[in-house]
Every structure is written in structure tokens, then in C-alpha cells.
Tab-separated table of C-alpha atoms in Angstrom:
chain	number	residue	atom	x	y	z
A	24	UNK	CA	0.000	0.000	0.000
A	25	UNK	CA	1.322	3.450	-0.858
A	26	UNK	CA	1.502	6.070	1.825
A	27	UNK	CA	-1.348	8.518	1.350
A	28	UNK	CA	-0.443	11.429	3.648
A	29	UNK	CA	2.652	13.604	3.445
A	30	UNK	CA	4.339	14.519	6.722
A	31	UNK	CA	7.017	16.964	7.802
A	32	UNK	CA	8.942	17.148	11.062
A	33	UNK	CA	10.153	20.591	12.040
A	34	UNK	CA	13.008	20.274	14.503
A	35	UNK	CA	13.853	16.798	13.291
A	36	UNK	CA	17.370	16.650	14.728
A	37	UNK	CA	16.298	16.512	18.384
A	38	UNK	CA	15.462	13.417	20.394
A	39	UNK	CA	11.687	13.718	19.939
A	40	UNK	CA	12.164	14.735	16.311
A	41	UNK	CA	14.129	11.560	15.723
A	42	UNK	CA	11.475	9.536	17.509
A	43	UNK	CA	8.792	11.049	15.272
A	44	UNK	CA	10.807	10.199	12.173
A	45	UNK	CA	11.240	6.614	13.401
A	46	UNK	CA	7.481	6.247	13.849
A	47	UNK	CA	6.565	7.925	10.578
A	48	UNK	CA	9.049	5.752	8.673
A	49	UNK	CA	7.038	2.590	9.378
A	50	UNK	CA	3.602	4.199	9.541
A	51	UNK	CA	1.306	2.685	6.885
A	52	UNK	CA	-0.320	6.016	5.998
A	53	UNK	CA	2.431	8.632	6.272
A	54	UNK	CA	5.303	9.470	3.966
A	55	UNK	CA	8.155	11.619	5.289
A	56	UNK	CA	8.628	14.428	2.803
A	57	UNK	CA	10.637	16.881	4.902
A	58	UNK	CA	12.629	17.094	8.115
A	59	UNK	CA	14.118	20.425	9.127
A	60	UNK	CA	17.161	21.481	11.119
A	61	UNK	CA	19.155	24.667	10.919
A	62	UNK	CA	22.229	23.051	12.417
A	63	UNK	CA	22.196	19.986	10.158
A	64	UNK	CA	20.844	21.521	6.961
A	65	UNK	CA	21.604	19.258	3.959
A	66	UNK	CA	22.962	16.439	6.130
A	67	UNK	CA	21.307	13.025	6.075
A	68	UNK	CA	18.929	11.939	8.822
A	69	UNK	CA	21.267	9.056	9.565
A	70	UNK	CA	24.146	11.409	10.362
A	71	UNK	CA	22.180	12.513	13.437
A	72	UNK	CA	19.925	9.515	14.091
A	73	UNK	CA	21.962	6.356	13.401
A	74	UNK	CA	18.862	4.151	13.555
A	75	UNK	CA	17.565	6.010	10.471
A	76	UNK	CA	20.573	5.509	8.197
A	77	UNK	CA	18.404	3.581	5.768
A	78	UNK	CA	16.316	6.678	4.960
A	79	UNK	CA	17.241	8.657	1.866
A	80	UNK	CA	16.174	11.987	3.361
A	81	UNK	CA	18.228	15.064	4.173
A	82	UNK	CA	17.510	17.850	6.618
A	83	UNK	CA	16.414	21.149	5.114
A	84	UNK	CA	16.225	24.672	6.472
A	85	UNK	CA	13.012	25.353	8.430
A	86	UNK	CA	12.508	28.657	6.611
A	87	UNK	CA	11.714	26.694	3.435
A	88	UNK	CA	8.716	24.596	4.424
A	89	UNK	CA	6.989	22.390	1.889
A	90	UNK	CA	3.214	21.952	1.760
A	91	UNK	CA	2.215	18.759	3.573
A	92	UNK	CA	-0.851	17.094	5.015
A	93	UNK	CA	0.563	16.933	8.549
A	94	UNK	CA	3.321	18.958	10.162
A	95	UNK	CA	4.838	17.802	13.452
A	96	UNK	CA	6.690	20.582	15.299
A	97	UNK	CA	9.342	19.197	17.640
A	98	UNK	CA	10.804	22.580	18.508
A	99	UNK	CA	11.879	24.077	21.854
A	100	UNK	CA	9.216	25.819	23.900
A	101	UNK	CA	8.441	29.296	22.592
A	102	UNK	CA	9.305	28.575	18.942
A	103	UNK	CA	6.005	27.219	17.651
A	104	UNK	CA	3.987	30.165	18.919
A	105	UNK	CA	6.239	32.448	16.873
A	106	UNK	CA	5.744	30.415	13.675
A	107	UNK	CA	2.261	28.944	14.020
A	108	UNK	CA	0.855	30.981	11.108
A	109	UNK	CA	3.615	29.644	8.853
A	110	UNK	CA	3.045	26.099	10.094
A	111	UNK	CA	-0.677	26.271	9.442
A	112	UNK	CA	-0.107	27.753	5.986
A	113	UNK	CA	2.108	24.758	5.194
A	114	UNK	CA	-0.117	21.982	6.579
A	115	UNK	CA	-3.755	21.083	7.050
A	116	UNK	CA	-2.972	19.570	10.454
A	117	UNK	CA	-0.293	20.811	12.871
A	118	UNK	CA	0.792	18.728	15.863
A	119	UNK	CA	2.989	20.664	18.286
A	120	UNK	CA	5.169	18.792	20.776
A	121	UNK	CA	6.247	21.818	22.809
A	122	UNK	CA	4.309	23.447	25.647
A	123	UNK	CA	3.116	26.320	23.455
A	124	UNK	CA	-0.510	25.260	23.016
A	125	UNK	CA	-1.156	22.827	25.886
A	126	UNK	CA	-2.891	25.240	28.218
A	127	UNK	CA	-6.238	26.943	27.793
A	128	UNK	CA	-5.601	30.579	28.623
A	129	UNK	CA	-3.135	33.430	28.362
A	130	UNK	CA	-3.306	33.808	32.143
A	131	UNK	CA	-1.949	30.281	32.608
A	132	UNK	CA	1.026	31.077	30.388
A	133	UNK	CA	1.661	34.271	32.351
A	134	UNK	CA	1.700	32.223	35.552
A	135	UNK	CA	3.607	29.117	34.463
A	136	UNK	CA	5.699	30.175	31.454
A	137	UNK	CA	6.884	33.485	30.006
A	138	UNK	CA	3.578	34.615	28.562
A	139	UNK	CA	2.158	33.872	25.119
A	140	UNK	CA	2.546	35.773	21.859
A	141	UNK	CA	-0.564	34.453	20.093
A	142	UNK	CA	-3.174	33.557	22.731
A	143	UNK	CA	-5.938	33.554	20.133
A	144	UNK	CA	-4.762	30.061	19.135
A	145	UNK	CA	-5.174	28.586	22.597
A	146	UNK	CA	-8.924	28.077	22.313
A	147	UNK	CA	-8.416	26.397	18.932
A	148	UNK	CA	-5.902	23.772	20.029
A	149	UNK	CA	-6.790	20.285	21.242
A	150	UNK	CA	-4.805	18.352	23.846
A	151	UNK	CA	-3.252	15.326	22.193
A	152	UNK	CA	-3.726	12.639	24.854
A	153	UNK	CA	-6.548	10.452	23.457
A	154	UNK	CA	-7.296	8.800	26.800
A	155	UNK	CA	-8.697	12.107	28.048
A	156	UNK	CA	-9.570	14.021	24.866
A	157	UNK	CA	-10.401	11.494	22.148
A	158	UNK	CA	-13.862	12.924	21.418
A	159	UNK	CA	-12.428	16.351	20.522
A	160	UNK	CA	-9.583	15.198	18.258
A	161	UNK	CA	-11.364	14.167	15.020
A	162	UNK	CA	-10.885	16.959	12.479
A	163	UNK	CA	-8.659	19.045	14.765
A	164	UNK	CA	-6.167	21.171	12.836
A	165	UNK	CA	-4.008	22.229	15.816
A	166	UNK	CA	-3.044	19.549	18.329
A	167	UNK	CA	-0.841	20.042	21.397
A	168	UNK	CA	1.046	17.033	22.732
A	169	UNK	CA	1.146	16.842	26.522
A	170	UNK	CA	4.125	17.055	28.829
A	171	UNK	CA	5.610	13.688	29.779
A	172	UNK	CA	5.473	14.191	33.550
A	173	UNK	CA	1.911	15.466	33.324
A	174	UNK	CA	0.940	12.575	31.045
A	175	UNK	CA	2.227	9.955	33.500
A	176	UNK	CA	0.444	11.650	36.395
A	177	UNK	CA	-2.856	12.241	34.602
A	178	UNK	CA	-3.020	8.658	33.353
A	179	UNK	CA	-2.412	7.376	36.871
A	180	UNK	CA	-5.018	9.550	38.587
A	181	UNK	CA	-7.764	9.970	35.970
A	182	UNK	CA	-9.643	6.707	36.799
A	183	UNK	CA	-10.034	7.836	40.413
A	184	UNK	CA	-11.863	10.947	39.227
A	185	UNK	CA	-13.925	9.002	36.694
A	186	UNK	CA	-15.101	6.695	39.493
A	187	UNK	CA	-15.782	9.464	42.001
A	188	UNK	CA	-13.073	8.244	44.392
A	189	UNK	CA	-11.461	11.677	44.087
A	190	UNK	CA	-13.278	14.970	43.628
A	191	UNK	CA	-10.365	17.412	43.587
A	192	UNK	CA	-10.049	18.713	47.136
A	193	UNK	CA	-8.090	15.748	48.514
A	194	UNK	CA	-4.405	15.773	49.329
A	195	UNK	CA	-2.321	14.211	46.557
A	196	UNK	CA	1.472	14.030	46.593
A	197	UNK	CA	3.182	13.079	43.323
A	198	UNK	CA	6.820	12.093	42.874
A	199	UNK	CA	8.039	11.639	39.291
A	200	UNK	CA	11.362	10.139	38.254
A	201	UNK	CA	12.422	10.824	34.681
A	202	UNK	CA	15.223	9.888	32.304
A	203	UNK	CA	17.878	12.141	30.808
A	204	UNK	CA	16.227	12.363	27.376
A	205	UNK	CA	13.683	14.754	28.896
A	206	UNK	CA	16.436	17.384	28.797
A	207	UNK	CA	16.626	17.163	24.999
A	208	UNK	CA	19.527	16.574	22.636
A	209	UNK	CA	21.248	19.826	23.564
A	210	UNK	CA	21.242	18.810	27.217
A	211	UNK	CA	23.497	20.867	29.430
A	212	UNK	CA	25.978	20.366	32.233
A	213	UNK	CA	23.470	18.495	34.403
A	214	UNK	CA	22.749	16.056	31.545
A	215	UNK	CA	26.354	15.080	30.880
A	216	UNK	CA	27.148	11.459	31.688
A	217	UNK	CA	29.596	12.332	34.442
A	218	UNK	CA	26.990	14.439	36.241
A	219	UNK	CA	23.935	12.304	35.511
A	220	UNK	CA	25.275	8.797	36.091
A	221	UNK	CA	24.179	7.205	39.336
A	222	UNK	CA	22.000	10.077	40.533
A	223	UNK	CA	18.520	10.389	41.980
A	224	UNK	CA	18.461	14.183	41.839
A	225	UNK	CA	15.472	16.382	42.702
A	226	UNK	CA	15.525	19.042	39.985
A	227	UNK	CA	12.035	20.471	40.430
A	228	UNK	CA	11.065	20.068	44.095
A	229	UNK	CA	8.161	22.502	43.701
A	230	UNK	CA	6.478	24.577	41.028
A	231	UNK	CA	7.071	22.302	38.023
A	232	UNK	CA	5.300	23.670	34.955
A	233	UNK	CA	3.523	20.397	34.256
A	234	UNK	CA	1.419	21.021	37.349
A	235	UNK	CA	-0.614	23.393	35.177
A	236	UNK	CA	-1.733	20.532	32.913
A	237	UNK	CA	-2.658	18.324	35.852
A	238	UNK	CA	-4.718	21.109	37.385
A	239	UNK	CA	-6.328	21.906	34.028
A	240	UNK	CA	-7.483	18.386	33.207
A	241	UNK	CA	-8.110	16.903	36.637
A	242	UNK	CA	-9.114	19.994	38.595
A	243	UNK	CA	-6.578	19.018	41.234
A	244	UNK	CA	-3.856	20.930	43.035
A	245	UNK	CA	-0.997	18.478	43.533
A	246	UNK	CA	2.134	18.527	45.643
A	247	UNK	CA	4.502	17.684	42.797
A	248	UNK	CA	8.220	16.861	42.730
A	249	UNK	CA	10.382	15.608	39.854
A	250	UNK	CA	13.674	13.710	40.172
A	251	UNK	CA	16.284	13.169	37.472
A	252	UNK	CA	17.500	9.571	37.619
A	253	UNK	CA	20.075	7.434	35.873
A	254	UNK	CA	18.103	6.173	32.893
A	255	UNK	CA	17.748	7.493	29.335
A	256	UNK	CA	14.067	6.868	28.622
A	257	UNK	CA	11.119	6.803	30.933
A	258	UNK	CA	8.920	8.661	33.390
A	259	UNK	CA	7.632	6.953	36.519
A	260	UNK	CA	5.022	8.647	38.713
A	261	UNK	CA	4.243	7.550	42.261
A	262	UNK	CA	1.109	9.263	43.546
A	263	UNK	CA	0.228	9.242	47.242
A	264	UNK	CA	-3.514	9.828	47.480
A	265	UNK	CA	-5.443	10.502	50.681
A	266	UNK	CA	-9.172	10.058	49.897
A	267	UNK	CA	-11.915	11.364	52.181
A	268	UNK	CA	-13.381	7.910	52.810
A	269	UNK	CA	-12.409	4.229	52.745
A	270	UNK	CA	-11.512	2.708	49.363
A	271	UNK	CA	-11.116	-1.024	48.743
A	272	UNK	CA	-8.975	-2.889	46.245
A	273	UNK	CA	-12.199	-3.865	44.506
A	274	UNK	CA	-13.098	-0.187	44.145
A	275	UNK	CA	-9.686	0.508	42.628
A	276	UNK	CA	-9.800	-2.414	40.197
A	277	UNK	CA	-13.268	-1.329	39.123
A	278	UNK	CA	-12.135	2.248	38.542
A	279	UNK	CA	-9.116	1.346	36.416
A	280	UNK	CA	-10.919	-1.290	34.402
A	281	UNK	CA	-13.800	1.074	33.670
A	282	UNK	CA	-11.435	3.754	32.419
A	283	UNK	CA	-8.880	1.690	30.536
A	284	UNK	CA	-10.126	-1.771	29.573
A	285	UNK	CA	-10.912	-0.585	26.033
A	286	UNK	CA	-7.848	1.639	25.650
A	287	UNK	CA	-5.379	0.113	23.159
A	288	UNK	CA	-2.275	1.532	24.856
A	289	UNK	CA	-3.077	1.215	28.558
A	290	UNK	CA	-2.072	-1.783	30.683
A	291	UNK	CA	-2.867	-2.589	34.298
A	292	UNK	CA	0.018	-3.904	36.399
A	293	UNK	CA	-0.999	-4.091	40.044
A	294	UNK	CA	0.876	-6.400	42.381
A	295	UNK	CA	0.818	-9.682	40.462
A	296	UNK	CA	3.584	-12.251	40.432
A	297	UNK	CA	7.043	-12.151	38.946
A	298	UNK	CA	9.676	-9.419	38.867
A	299	UNK	CA	7.608	-6.698	37.199
A	300	UNK	CA	4.802	-6.436	39.754
A	301	UNK	CA	4.201	-2.708	39.300
A	302	UNK	CA	4.572	-0.271	36.388
A	303	UNK	CA	8.172	0.322	35.321
A	304	UNK	CA	9.594	2.486	32.521
A	305	UNK	CA	11.882	-0.391	31.491
A	306	UNK	CA	8.839	-2.500	30.577
A	307	UNK	CA	7.482	0.123	28.156
A	308	UNK	CA	10.729	1.522	26.717
A	309	UNK	CA	10.328	2.372	23.044
A	310	UNK	CA	6.571	1.752	23.068
A	311	UNK	CA	3.429	3.858	23.221
A	312	UNK	CA	2.072	1.869	26.160
A	313	UNK	CA	1.280	3.358	29.528
A	314	UNK	CA	1.203	1.122	32.589
A	315	UNK	CA	-0.821	1.897	35.717
A	316	UNK	CA	-1.125	0.117	39.042
A	317	UNK	CA	-1.872	0.706	42.703
A	318	UNK	CA	-1.738	-0.482	46.280
A	319	UNK	CA	-4.169	0.268	49.104
A	320	UNK	CA	-2.729	1.290	52.485
A	321	UNK	CA	-5.705	1.270	54.878
A	322	UNK	CA	-3.611	1.794	58.009
A	323	UNK	CA	-2.577	5.217	56.691
A	324	UNK	CA	-5.840	5.906	54.793
A	325	UNK	CA	-3.722	6.127	51.665
A	326	UNK	CA	-3.802	4.930	48.079
A	327	UNK	CA	-0.488	4.542	46.258
A	328	UNK	CA	-0.865	4.868	42.496
A	329	UNK	CA	1.942	4.000	40.067
A	330	UNK	CA	2.218	4.864	36.392
A	331	UNK	CA	5.035	4.432	33.893
A	332	UNK	CA	5.581	5.622	30.326
A	333	UNK	CA	8.400	6.143	27.872
A	334	UNK	CA	8.758	9.926	28.043
A	335	UNK	CA	9.672	10.198	24.360
A	336	UNK	CA	6.850	7.918	23.212
A	337	UNK	CA	3.643	8.026	25.271
A	338	UNK	CA	4.954	11.266	26.751
A	339	UNK	CA	5.734	12.930	23.428
A	340	UNK	CA	6.175	11.507	19.905
A	341	UNK	CA	3.969	8.425	20.327
A	342	UNK	CA	1.205	10.522	21.833
A	343	UNK	CA	1.509	12.961	18.920
A	344	UNK	CA	1.193	10.233	16.287
A	345	UNK	CA	-1.677	8.587	18.216
A	346	UNK	CA	-3.533	11.918	18.273
A	347	UNK	CA	-2.841	12.517	14.581
A	348	UNK	CA	-4.266	9.085	13.776
A	349	UNK	CA	-7.474	9.941	15.633
A	350	UNK	CA	-7.682	13.447	14.151
A	351	UNK	CA	-7.345	12.154	10.591
A	352	UNK	CA	-9.672	9.184	10.961
A	353	UNK	CA	-6.913	6.598	10.592
A	354	UNK	CA	-6.581	3.312	12.423
A	355	UNK	CA	-5.874	4.520	15.941
A	356	UNK	CA	-2.931	2.220	16.568
A	357	UNK	CA	-1.322	2.665	13.134
A	358	UNK	CA	2.463	2.930	13.320
A	359	UNK	CA	2.475	2.346	17.080
A	360	UNK	CA	2.371	-1.423	17.436
A	361	UNK	CA	5.952	-1.950	18.671
A	362	UNK	CA	5.732	-4.213	21.746
A	363	UNK	CA	9.164	-3.425	23.212
A	364	UNK	CA	12.021	-5.720	24.211
A	365	UNK	CA	12.666	-8.065	27.103
A	366	UNK	CA	15.240	-8.379	28.471
A	367	UNK	CA	16.762	-4.996	27.761
A	368	UNK	CA	19.368	-2.793	29.408
A	369	UNK	CA	18.765	0.523	31.116
A	370	UNK	CA	16.098	2.357	29.085
């Protein structure tokens, strides 16, 4: 079957850009027609992404965009909002992987980011995560992929709201541990191997920007901390939840099954046998799966909720392609059927 939809990746030399190109390469409906990078203009994709050496595509300058059906923008935060008119002129559907269109209002960007230069687009964009916004994605022409830490947290907690176990005024403490790829290909001193290896480093003890997404979609103020840990891929959220009344394991199983039993990329992992008894990033590395699980701690009137994703897949590029599939009326799982590896080294 010939690919029927042309696709471009703006910012294709970064980690998420490379992940998008990997997914689009084997997608049954998309054909990669352009990948842009100022730094690597005219160089092959394989010179930056060695897993893509088989592709006969070269980077081009982002100022010379071709007309395509779908444009994926894997640019740093603040770039897409400056070029959104150009992106939409070039493509019928734009999927942005930065934070530029994730939030609903200009006031949120004033509070959590550095403001917004084109707030009129905020009411037009749709959040990419299908598990919470599937009904609004078909036909969307501007889609905003969620933040990886927010995605892991929202997926873990959403069933508790769906089932009425949480209403939004309860105490919830969330600790997220994330791999080095979250820092992007440019990295920085803290991302160098010598500084990153072996650490469990709190880098956002309070005030992490992804709190805004959690509050927006769950109506919940969370006590939120993020740690940088010694892995490349993955985000693992441990949520300590203190509900107002007693909650049984049966209540929890019912809540998660009701929310996720028909979701193609959600798996329940809650205290079974074997080594992998709870969600772990290693078990989903390279895939678009999200794993969720829980334990009930009645002596402390606490629920412990676990969720794990690959930050570059379910937390970024995989989520973006999943949302594009839904928006364009394609098979929802198209191009995302990789099941992962086992055993595998540090993700």
C-alpha cells in the first residue's frame, strides 16, 4: 500500500524529532517528505539519528517549508507560537510537541511560562492525549502534545476521578522520576554522563510547569516533585492519594478497568507475580504503552498509584502520532504497534 499522507517534522534533529521520524518511517499512511534542522541543513537523517541511516532523506532549512498534510513541530518551547501561522499555511494539520498550546488561557502562560505571543490560538488547540480528549480530536487542525510528567500523572489519577473516588479537594502528593532524554539533545551540564550517572536528583522540588496541565485536566492541586535519575528513557510517577473515605482494592480495580479496559495503549500492572509487579519504565521503553497500578494502604488511609511511560513515546512523539491518527480518521494504533524488548538494558 502506498503512503497517502505527506508529513514533515520541524526540529527533526532533536530526540523527539528523531522519535517522530522513526514512527513515521514505518507508519502505513504517512510518507516523510521533509525534516528540518538549521544546524544539520543538507545532512542526512542518519548522520544525526543512526537508527535512520536507511532513509534517503536530508535535513532542510526550516525557513523553506513544503506543503504537507501533517506537520509535526518538535521545537523548543516558545518557537512554535512564533511560527504557528507559517506552520498552518504549510499543513492542514499541525501537531505541536512543545508546551506552546497545551494550556487553555493566556493567564496560565503568564503564571507558568513566560507569557504567550498568540493567545488567540489557545482556544483552537486540542490536547493530544486520546485517553482524556479522544472525542475532541477528530478533524482538529491544531493539536498540542502533553508534557511527559503530566501525562504519566494524569493517566495514573484519571480513573479515580472518573469513578468518584477523588473529587479534587483531597491531598495528593506526586513524585516523578524521569530519564535524561527529557532534557533534549542539547542537554546541558546536568545532563552530561559524568553528572547524571548514578544520581537520583530532585531538579524540580516545587512549582514544576507540568502542574498546570494536571490542574487543568483533573481539577486538582498536587504537591509535585520531579527527580532526574540514571536512565535514558522513561517517566515513573508515584502518587500518594489521601481520599476522604475508605476505598477497597475492589473499588480501585473497578475504577481502572472502567477507564482503561478498552484503551489500546493502557495496561494494568498491580501487584501480580514475577519481577515486574508494578509499572516500570523499562517495561514500556520504546513503546506507546502506559502502565498503571496501585496499592491500598488502609492503616494510613492512603492509596499509592503508580504509572510508567516512555517519556519520548507516550509522553511525546507516540502521543503525537496517536492523536494525529485519531484526528485524521486513521486506524488509531497505526504505526504504534511496537511491543518493546525483554530483556533490555537501562532504558
